[in-house]
Short mmCIF file of C-alpha atoms in Angstrom, two decimals:
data_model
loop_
_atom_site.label_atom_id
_atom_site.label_comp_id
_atom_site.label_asym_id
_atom_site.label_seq_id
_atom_site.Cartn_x
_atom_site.Cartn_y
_atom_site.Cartn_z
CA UNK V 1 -6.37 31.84 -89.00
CA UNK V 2 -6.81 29.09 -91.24
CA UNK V 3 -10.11 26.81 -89.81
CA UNK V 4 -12.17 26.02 -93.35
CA UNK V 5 -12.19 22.85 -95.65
CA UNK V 6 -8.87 22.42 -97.61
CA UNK V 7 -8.92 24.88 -100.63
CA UNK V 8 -11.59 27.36 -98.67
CA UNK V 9 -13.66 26.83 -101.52
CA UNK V 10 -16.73 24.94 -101.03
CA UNK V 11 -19.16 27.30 -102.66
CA UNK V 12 -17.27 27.19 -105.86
CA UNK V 13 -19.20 25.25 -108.36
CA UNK V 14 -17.66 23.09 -111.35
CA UNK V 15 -17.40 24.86 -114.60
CA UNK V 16 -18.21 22.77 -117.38
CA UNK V 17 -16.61 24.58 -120.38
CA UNK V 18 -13.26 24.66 -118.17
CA UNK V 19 -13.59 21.13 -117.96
CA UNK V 20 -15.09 20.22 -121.45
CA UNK V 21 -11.84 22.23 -122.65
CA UNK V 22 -9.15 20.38 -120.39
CA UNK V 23 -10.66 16.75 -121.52
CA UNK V 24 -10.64 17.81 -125.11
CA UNK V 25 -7.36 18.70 -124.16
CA UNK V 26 -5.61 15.83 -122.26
CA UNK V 27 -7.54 12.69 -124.27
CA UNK V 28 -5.00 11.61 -126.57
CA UNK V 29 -4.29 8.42 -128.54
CA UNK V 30 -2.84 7.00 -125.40
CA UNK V 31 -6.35 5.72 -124.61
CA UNK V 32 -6.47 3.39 -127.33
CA UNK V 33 -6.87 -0.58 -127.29
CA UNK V 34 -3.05 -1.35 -127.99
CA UNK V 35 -2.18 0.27 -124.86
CA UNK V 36 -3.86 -2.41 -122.51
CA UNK V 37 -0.93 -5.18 -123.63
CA UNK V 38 1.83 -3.06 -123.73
CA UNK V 39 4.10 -0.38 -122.18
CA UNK V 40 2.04 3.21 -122.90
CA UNK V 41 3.08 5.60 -125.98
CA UNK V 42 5.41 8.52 -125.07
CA UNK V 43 3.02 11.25 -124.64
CA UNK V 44 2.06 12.67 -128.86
CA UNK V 45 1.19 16.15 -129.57
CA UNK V 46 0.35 18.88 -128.12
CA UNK V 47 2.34 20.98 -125.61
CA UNK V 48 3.97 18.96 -122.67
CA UNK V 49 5.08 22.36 -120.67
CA UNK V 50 1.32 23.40 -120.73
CA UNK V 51 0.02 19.86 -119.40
CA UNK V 52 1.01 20.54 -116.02
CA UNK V 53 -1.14 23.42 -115.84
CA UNK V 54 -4.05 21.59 -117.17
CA UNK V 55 -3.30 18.92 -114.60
CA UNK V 56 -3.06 21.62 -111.88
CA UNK V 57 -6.33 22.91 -112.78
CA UNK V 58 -8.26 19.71 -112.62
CA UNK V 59 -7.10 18.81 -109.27
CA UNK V 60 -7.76 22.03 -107.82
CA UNK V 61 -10.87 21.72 -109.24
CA UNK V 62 -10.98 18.37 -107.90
CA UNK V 63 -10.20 20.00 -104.55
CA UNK V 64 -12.95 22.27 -104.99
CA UNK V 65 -15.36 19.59 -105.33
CA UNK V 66 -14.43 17.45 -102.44
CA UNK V 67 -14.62 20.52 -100.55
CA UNK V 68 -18.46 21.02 -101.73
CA UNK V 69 -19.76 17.97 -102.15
CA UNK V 70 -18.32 15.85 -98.99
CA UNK V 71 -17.11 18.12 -96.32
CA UNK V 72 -19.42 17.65 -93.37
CA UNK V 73 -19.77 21.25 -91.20
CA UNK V 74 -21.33 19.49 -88.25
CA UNK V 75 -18.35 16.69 -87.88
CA UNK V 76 -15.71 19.24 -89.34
CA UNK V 77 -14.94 16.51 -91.37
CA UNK V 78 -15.09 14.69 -94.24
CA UNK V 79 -18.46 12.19 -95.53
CA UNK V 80 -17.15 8.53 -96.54
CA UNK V 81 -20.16 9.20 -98.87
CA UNK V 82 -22.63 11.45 -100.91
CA UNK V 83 -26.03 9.40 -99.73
CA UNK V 84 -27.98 11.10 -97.71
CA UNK V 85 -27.95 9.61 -93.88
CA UNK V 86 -24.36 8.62 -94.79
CA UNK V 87 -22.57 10.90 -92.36
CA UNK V 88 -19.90 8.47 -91.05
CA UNK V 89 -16.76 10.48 -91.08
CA UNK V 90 -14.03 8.75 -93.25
CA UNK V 91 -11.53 6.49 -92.25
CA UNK V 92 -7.67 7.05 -93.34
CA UNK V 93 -7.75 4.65 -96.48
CA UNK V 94 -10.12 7.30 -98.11
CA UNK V 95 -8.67 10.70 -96.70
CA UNK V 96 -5.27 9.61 -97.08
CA UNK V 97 -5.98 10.49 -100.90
CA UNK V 98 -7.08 13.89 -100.49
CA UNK V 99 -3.91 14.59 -98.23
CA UNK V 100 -1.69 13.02 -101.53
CA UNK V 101 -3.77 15.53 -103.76
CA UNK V 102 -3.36 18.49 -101.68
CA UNK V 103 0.88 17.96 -101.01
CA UNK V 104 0.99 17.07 -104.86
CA UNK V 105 -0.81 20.83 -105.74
CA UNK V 106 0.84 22.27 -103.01
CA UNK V 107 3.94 20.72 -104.67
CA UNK V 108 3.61 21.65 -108.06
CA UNK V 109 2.14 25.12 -107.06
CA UNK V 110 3.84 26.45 -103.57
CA UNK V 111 1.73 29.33 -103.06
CA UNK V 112 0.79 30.71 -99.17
CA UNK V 113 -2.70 29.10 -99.64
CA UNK V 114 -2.00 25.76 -101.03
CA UNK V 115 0.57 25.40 -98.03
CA UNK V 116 -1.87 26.54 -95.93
CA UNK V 117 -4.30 24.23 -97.21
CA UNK V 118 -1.36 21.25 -96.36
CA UNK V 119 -1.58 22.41 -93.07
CA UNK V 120 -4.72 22.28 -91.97
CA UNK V 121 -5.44 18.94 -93.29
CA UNK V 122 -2.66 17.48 -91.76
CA UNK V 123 -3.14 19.32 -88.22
CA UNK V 124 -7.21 18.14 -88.80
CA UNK V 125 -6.28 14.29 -89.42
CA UNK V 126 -3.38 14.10 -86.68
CA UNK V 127 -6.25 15.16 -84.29
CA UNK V 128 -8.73 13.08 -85.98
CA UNK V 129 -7.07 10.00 -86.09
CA UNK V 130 -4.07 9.80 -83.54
CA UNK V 131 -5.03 7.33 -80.72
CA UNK V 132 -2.34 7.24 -77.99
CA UNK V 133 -3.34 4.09 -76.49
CA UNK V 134 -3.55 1.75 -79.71
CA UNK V 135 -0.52 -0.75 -80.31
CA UNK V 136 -0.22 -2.69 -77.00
CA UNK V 137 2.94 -4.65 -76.81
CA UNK V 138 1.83 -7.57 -75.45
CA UNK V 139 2.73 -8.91 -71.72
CA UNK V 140 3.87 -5.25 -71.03
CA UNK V 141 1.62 -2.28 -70.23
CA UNK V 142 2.86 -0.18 -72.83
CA UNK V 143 0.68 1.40 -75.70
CA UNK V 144 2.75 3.10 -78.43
CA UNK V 145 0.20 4.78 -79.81
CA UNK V 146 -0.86 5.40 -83.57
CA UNK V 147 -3.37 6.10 -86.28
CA UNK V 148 -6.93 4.72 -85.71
CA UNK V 149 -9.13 4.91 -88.46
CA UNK V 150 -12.42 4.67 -86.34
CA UNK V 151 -14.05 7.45 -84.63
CA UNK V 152 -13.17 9.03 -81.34
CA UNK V 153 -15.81 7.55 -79.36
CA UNK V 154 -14.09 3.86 -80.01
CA UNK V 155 -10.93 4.58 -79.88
CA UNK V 156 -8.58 3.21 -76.86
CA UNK V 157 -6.57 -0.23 -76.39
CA UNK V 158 -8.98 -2.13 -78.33
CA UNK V 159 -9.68 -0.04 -81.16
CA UNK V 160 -8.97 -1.67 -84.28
CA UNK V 161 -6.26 -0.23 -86.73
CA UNK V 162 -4.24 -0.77 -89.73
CA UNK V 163 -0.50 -1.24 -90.13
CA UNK V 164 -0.50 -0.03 -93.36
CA UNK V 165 -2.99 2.73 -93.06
CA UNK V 166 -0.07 4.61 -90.89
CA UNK V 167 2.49 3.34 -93.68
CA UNK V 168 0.13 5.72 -96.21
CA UNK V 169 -0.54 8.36 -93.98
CA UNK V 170 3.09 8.67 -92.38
CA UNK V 171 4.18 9.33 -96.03
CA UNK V 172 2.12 11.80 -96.89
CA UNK V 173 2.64 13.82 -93.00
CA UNK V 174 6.17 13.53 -94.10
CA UNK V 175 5.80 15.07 -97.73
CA UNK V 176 3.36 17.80 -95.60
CA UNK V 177 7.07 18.35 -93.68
CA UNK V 178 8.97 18.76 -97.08
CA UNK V 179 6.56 21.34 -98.22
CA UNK V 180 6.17 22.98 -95.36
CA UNK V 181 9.19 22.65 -93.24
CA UNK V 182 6.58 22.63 -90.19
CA UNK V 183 8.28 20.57 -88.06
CA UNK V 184 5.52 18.84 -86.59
CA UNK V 185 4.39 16.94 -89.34
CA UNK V 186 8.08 15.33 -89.38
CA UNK V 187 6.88 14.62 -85.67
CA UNK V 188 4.14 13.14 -86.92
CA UNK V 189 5.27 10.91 -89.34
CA UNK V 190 7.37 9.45 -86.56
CA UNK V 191 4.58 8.72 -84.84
CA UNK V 192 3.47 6.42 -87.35
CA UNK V 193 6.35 4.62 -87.80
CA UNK V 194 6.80 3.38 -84.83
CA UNK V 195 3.38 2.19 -84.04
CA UNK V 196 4.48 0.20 -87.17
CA UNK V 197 7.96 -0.50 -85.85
CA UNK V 198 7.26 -1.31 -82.62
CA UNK V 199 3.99 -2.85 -82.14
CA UNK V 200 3.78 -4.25 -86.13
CA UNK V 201 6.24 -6.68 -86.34
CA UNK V 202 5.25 -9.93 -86.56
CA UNK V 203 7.08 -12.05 -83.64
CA UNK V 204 6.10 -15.49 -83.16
CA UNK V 205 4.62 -15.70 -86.52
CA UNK V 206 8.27 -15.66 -88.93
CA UNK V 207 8.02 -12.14 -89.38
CA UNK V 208 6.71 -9.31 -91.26
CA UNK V 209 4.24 -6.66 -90.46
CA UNK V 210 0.69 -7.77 -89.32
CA UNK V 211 -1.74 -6.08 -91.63
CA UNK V 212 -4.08 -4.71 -87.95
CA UNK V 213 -4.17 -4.78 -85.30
CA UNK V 214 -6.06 -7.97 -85.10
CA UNK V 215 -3.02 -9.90 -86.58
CA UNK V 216 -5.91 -11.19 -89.49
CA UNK V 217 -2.52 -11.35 -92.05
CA UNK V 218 0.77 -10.17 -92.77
CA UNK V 219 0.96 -7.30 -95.13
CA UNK V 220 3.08 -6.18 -98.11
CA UNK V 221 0.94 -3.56 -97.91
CA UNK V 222 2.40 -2.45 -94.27
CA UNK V 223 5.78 -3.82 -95.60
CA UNK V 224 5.63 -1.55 -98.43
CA UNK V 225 4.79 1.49 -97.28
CA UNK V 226 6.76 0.92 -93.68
CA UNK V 227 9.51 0.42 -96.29
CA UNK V 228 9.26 3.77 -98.09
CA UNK V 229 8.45 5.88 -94.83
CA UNK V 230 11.81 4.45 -92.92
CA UNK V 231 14.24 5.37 -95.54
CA UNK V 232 12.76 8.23 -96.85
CA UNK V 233 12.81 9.29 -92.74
CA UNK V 234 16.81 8.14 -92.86
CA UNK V 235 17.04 10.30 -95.46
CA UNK V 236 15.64 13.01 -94.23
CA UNK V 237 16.84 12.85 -90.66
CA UNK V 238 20.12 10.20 -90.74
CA UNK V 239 18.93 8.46 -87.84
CA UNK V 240 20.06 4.91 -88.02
CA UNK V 241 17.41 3.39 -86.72
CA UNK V 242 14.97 4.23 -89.75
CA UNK V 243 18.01 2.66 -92.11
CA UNK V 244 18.05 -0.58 -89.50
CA UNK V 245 14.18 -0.74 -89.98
CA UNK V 246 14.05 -0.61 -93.74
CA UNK V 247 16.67 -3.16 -94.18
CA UNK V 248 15.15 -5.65 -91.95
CA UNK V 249 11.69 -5.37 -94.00
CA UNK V 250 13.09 -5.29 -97.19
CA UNK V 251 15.36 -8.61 -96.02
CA UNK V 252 12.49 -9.83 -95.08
CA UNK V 253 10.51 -9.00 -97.94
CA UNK V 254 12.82 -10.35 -100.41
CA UNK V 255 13.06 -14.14 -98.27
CA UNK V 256 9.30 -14.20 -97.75
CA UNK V 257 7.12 -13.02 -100.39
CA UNK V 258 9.51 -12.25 -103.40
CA UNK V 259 8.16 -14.20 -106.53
CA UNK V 260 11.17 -14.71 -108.57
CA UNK V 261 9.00 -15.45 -111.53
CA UNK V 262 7.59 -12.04 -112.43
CA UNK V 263 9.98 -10.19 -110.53
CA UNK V 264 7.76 -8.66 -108.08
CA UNK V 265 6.98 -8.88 -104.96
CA UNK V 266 3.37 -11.07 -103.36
CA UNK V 267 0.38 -9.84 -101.56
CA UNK V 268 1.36 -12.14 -98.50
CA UNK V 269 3.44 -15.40 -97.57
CA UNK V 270 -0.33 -17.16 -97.90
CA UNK V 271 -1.14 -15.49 -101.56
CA UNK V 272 0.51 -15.29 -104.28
CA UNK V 273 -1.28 -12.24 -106.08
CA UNK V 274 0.41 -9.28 -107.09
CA UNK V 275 -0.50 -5.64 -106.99
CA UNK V 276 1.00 -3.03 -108.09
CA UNK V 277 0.84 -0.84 -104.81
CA UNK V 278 3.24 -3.02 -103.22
CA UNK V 279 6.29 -2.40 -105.92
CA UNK V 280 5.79 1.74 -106.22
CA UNK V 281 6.57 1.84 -102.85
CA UNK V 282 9.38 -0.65 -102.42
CA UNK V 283 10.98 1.05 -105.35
CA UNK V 284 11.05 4.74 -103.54
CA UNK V 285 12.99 2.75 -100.43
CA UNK V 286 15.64 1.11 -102.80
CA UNK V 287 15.96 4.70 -104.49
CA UNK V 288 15.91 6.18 -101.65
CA UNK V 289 18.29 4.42 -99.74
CA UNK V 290 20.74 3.87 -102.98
CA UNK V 291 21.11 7.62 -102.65
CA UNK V 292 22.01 7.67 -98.77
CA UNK V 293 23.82 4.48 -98.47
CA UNK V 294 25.71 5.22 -102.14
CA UNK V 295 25.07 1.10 -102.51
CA UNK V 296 23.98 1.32 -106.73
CA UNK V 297 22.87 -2.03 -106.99
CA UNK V 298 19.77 -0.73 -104.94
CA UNK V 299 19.13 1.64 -107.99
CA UNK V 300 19.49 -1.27 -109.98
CA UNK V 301 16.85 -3.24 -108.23
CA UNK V 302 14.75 -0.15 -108.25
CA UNK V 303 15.12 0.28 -112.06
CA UNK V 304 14.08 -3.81 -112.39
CA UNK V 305 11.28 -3.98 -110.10
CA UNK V 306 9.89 -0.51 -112.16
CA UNK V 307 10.51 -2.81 -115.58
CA UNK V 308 8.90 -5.41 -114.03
CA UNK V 309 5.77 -3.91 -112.77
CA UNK V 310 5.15 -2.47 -116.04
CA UNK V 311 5.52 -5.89 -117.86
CA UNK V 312 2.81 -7.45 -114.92
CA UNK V 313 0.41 -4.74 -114.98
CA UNK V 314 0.57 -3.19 -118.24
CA UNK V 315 0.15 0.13 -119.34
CA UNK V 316 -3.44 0.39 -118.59
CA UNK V 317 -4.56 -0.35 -114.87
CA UNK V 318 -7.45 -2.13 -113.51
CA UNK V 319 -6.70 -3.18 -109.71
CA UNK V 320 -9.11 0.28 -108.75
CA UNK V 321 -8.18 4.22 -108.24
CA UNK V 322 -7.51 4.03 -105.27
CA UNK V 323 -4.87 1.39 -105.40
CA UNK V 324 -3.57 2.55 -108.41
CA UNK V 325 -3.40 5.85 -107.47
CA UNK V 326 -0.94 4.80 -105.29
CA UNK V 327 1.05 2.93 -107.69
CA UNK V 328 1.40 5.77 -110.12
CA UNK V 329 1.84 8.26 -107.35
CA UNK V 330 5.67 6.51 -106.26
CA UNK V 331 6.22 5.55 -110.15
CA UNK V 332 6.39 9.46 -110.43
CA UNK V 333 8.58 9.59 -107.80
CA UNK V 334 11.20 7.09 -109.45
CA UNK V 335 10.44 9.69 -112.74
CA UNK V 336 11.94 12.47 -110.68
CA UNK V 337 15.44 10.36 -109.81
CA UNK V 338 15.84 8.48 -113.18
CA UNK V 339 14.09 10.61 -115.72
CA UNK V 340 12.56 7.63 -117.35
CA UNK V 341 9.46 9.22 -119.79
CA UNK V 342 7.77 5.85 -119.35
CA UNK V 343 7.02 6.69 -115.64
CA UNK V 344 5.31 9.91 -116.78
CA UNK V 345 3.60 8.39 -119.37
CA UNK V 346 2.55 5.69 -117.65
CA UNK V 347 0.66 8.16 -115.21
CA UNK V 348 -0.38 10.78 -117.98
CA UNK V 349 -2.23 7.58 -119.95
CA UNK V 350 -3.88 6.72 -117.03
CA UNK V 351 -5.17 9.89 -116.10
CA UNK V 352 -6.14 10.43 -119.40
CA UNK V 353 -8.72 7.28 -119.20
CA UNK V 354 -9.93 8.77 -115.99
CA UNK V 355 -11.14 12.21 -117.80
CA UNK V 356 -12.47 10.14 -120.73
CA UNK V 357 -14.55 7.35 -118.78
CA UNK V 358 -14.96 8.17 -114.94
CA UNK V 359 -16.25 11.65 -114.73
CA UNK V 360 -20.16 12.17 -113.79
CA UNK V 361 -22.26 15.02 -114.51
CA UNK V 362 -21.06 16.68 -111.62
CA UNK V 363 -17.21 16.50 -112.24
CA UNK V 364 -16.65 13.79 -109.70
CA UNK V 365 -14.47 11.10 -110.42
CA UNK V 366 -16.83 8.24 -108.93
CA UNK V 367 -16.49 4.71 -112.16
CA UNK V 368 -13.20 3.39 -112.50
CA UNK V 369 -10.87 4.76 -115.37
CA UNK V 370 -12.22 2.55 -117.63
CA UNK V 371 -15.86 3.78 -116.55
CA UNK V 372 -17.32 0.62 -115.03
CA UNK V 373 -18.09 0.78 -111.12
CA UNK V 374 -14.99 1.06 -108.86
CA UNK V 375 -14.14 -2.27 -107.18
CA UNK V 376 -13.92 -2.48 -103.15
CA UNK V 377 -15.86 1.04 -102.49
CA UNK V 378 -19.40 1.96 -102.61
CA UNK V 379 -20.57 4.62 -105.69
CA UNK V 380 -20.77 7.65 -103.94
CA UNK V 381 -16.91 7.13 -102.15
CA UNK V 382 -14.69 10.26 -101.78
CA UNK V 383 -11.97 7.70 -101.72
CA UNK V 384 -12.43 6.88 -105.65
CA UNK V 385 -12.65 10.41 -106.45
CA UNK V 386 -9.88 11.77 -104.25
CA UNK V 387 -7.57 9.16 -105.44
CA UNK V 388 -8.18 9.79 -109.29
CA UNK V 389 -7.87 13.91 -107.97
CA UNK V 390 -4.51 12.99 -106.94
CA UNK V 391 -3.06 11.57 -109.59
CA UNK V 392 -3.53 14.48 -111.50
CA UNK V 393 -2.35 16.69 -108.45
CA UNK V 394 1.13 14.39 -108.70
CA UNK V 395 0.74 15.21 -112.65
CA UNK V 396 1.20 18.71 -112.07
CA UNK V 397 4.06 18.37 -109.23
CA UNK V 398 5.94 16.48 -112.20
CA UNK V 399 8.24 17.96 -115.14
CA UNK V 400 7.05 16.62 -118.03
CA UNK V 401 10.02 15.15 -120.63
CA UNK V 402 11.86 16.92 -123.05
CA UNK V 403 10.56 16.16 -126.79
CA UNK V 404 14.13 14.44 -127.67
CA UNK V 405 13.45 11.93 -124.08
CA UNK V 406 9.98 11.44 -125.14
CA UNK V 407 10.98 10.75 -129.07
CA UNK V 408 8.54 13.04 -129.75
CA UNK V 409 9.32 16.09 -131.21
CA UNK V 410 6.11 17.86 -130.94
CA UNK V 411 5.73 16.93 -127.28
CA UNK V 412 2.49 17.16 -125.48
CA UNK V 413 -0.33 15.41 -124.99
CA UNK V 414 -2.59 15.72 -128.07
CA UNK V 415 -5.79 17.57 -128.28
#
């Protein structure tokens, strides 16, 4: 029976001349000053069929480390933090990232264990955070029931939870499903979409998906991700109803808080910022549903919004690791349809800044890539080291390109 920490591996300590070796190995020329204002190099040097395995050994590493340094034996859970009295168990925002990291090894490794490992994180966080009463539909006495990032003692009708925290975590319970084929987690990403279907949308207010439960804001966050989870459920299940629900939000989406000038789409009908979170996402529901629908103008606006999310936010990111984590996460995922080496190298340059500026003493990934102090997260997070963990997990899932796509014979990323 499988009942440890992800990995099983907690008493495994980092080894620095494995790690000294991989960082001499993956920091390359990408990380230089030109790449901040411009579209990042095709990856130079080196061998590009032996980078995944360096990537798959830092985020099992990575794994490793989580495992050590913030699994909590008396909660059976995971720390939000290293301090010491910190023992508050973490919320979905931060585990979500460690559940990317494990489906991405898992995915670019399938072994018994690593599916194993899938498994009991996702069985763990469905019992952690389901709450069956959260999501009241108002002037009925139905509760659809949902993901609740607090902890069991306040959960119930007016436990506060996020739209697009079950956007994130239904994706990654239904990538658990395509690794596994354990039927449950399919289940289980259902779940989560309708507490966003059904008790998200915002009536009254114009529409759009409330950001909580709390209807503070609507979300392009919640949009986003509700987005990607319905049509990549229609495409795994053909029910119309997920194809009904993705059109509407996208509809929506692009009448509401599409700014025509970049190309892109807005943080909310109130603000006009733009992240880069929000188009990764919307991008893997227009590729998605080109492919199911056969309609290739939504491949077209996938291709665009990719082009114009690189021209916005450059080749080197800065919103945080865990935001951008998710960005580069669904840009790999338009890599695998289109074959596009700029996806790839748009991830591999980024995750080369990570090993050269974020790493501590330890091997945790705890500064932002360019080594100053995470935004929005304390020092000690998991959620800023799981999230740089996954991107190289994702890394490894990914096939790097051919020298001749690159236009780099040699290939590789140089040592």
């Amino acid at each position: 029976m499988f009942n440890s920490p992800v990995g099983n591996s907690r008493s495994r300590r980092l080894l620095p001349a494995l790690l000294a070796t991989l960082l001499l190995a993956l920091v390359g020329s990408a990380v230089g000053a030109g790449v901040a204002n411009a579209p990042p190099p095709a990856p130079a040097g080196g061998n590009l069929a032996g980078d995944q395995q360096k990537f798959l050994q830092l985020a099992e590493t990575g794994v490793q480390n989580i495992n050590r340094y913030w699994f909590n034996s008396r909660t059976d859970w995971y720390n939000d933090r290293l301090a010491k009295g910190q023992d508050g168990k973490a919320p979905i925002w931060t585990t979500v990232h460690l559940f990317s990291a494990l489906n991405g090894i898992a995915h670019a490794a399938p072994t018994a264990a690593n599916k194993r490992a899938v498994e009991w994180f996702a069985d763990r966080a469905f019992r952690e955070y389901l709450d069956p009463q959260v999501g009241h539909i108002r002037h009925t006495r139905r509760h659809i029931g949902g993901f609740d990032p607090s902890t069991r003692e306040t959960k119930g009708p007016r436990a506060h939870a996020f739209f697009d925290d079950n956007g994130w975590l239904g994706l990654a319970f239904l990538e658990a499903y395509q690794i596994t084929r354990v039927r449950r987690y399919l289940t289980y990403a259902d779940d989560a979409f309708q507490f966003i279907a059904q008790a998200g949308w915002a009536n009254g207010a114009g529409g759009g998906v409330w950001w909580d439960t709390s209807h503070a804001s609507r979300s392009s966050e919640s949009i986003a991700s509700g987005t990607a989870l319905a049509a990549l459920l229609y495409q795994t299940t053909g029910r119309k109803s997920y194809l009904q629900t993705a059109q509407r939000y996208i509809s929506w989406a692009d009448s509401h808080i599409w700014d025509a000038r970049s190309g892109l789409y807005m943080r909310d009908v109130d603000s006009p910022i733009l992240m880069g979170y929000v188009q990764s996402p919307m991008i893997v529901g227009f590729e998605s549903l080109c492919q199911t629908t056969k309609n290739d103008t939504l491949c077209d606006k996938a291709e665009q919004l990719g082009d114009d999310a690189l021209s916005q936010f450059t080749g080197t990111l800065h919103h945080g690791p865990q935001y951008d984590a998710v960005y580069l996460h669904w840009m790999l995922n338009l890599y695998a349809q289109d074959h596009d080496p700029r996806w790839y190298s748009l991830a591999a340059a980024n995750a080369q800044r990570a090993l050269a500026n974020a790493q501590n003493k330890q091997g945790l990934f705890l500064k932002a890539w360019d080594g100053t102090r995470a935004p929005d997260a304390p020092t000690d997070s998991l959620k800023i080291d799981a999230a740089t963990v996954s991107v190289f997990a994702w890394l490894a899932a990914a096939t790097p390109p051919s020298p001749s796509a690159s236009g780099n014979p040699s290939g590789g990323v140089s040592g």
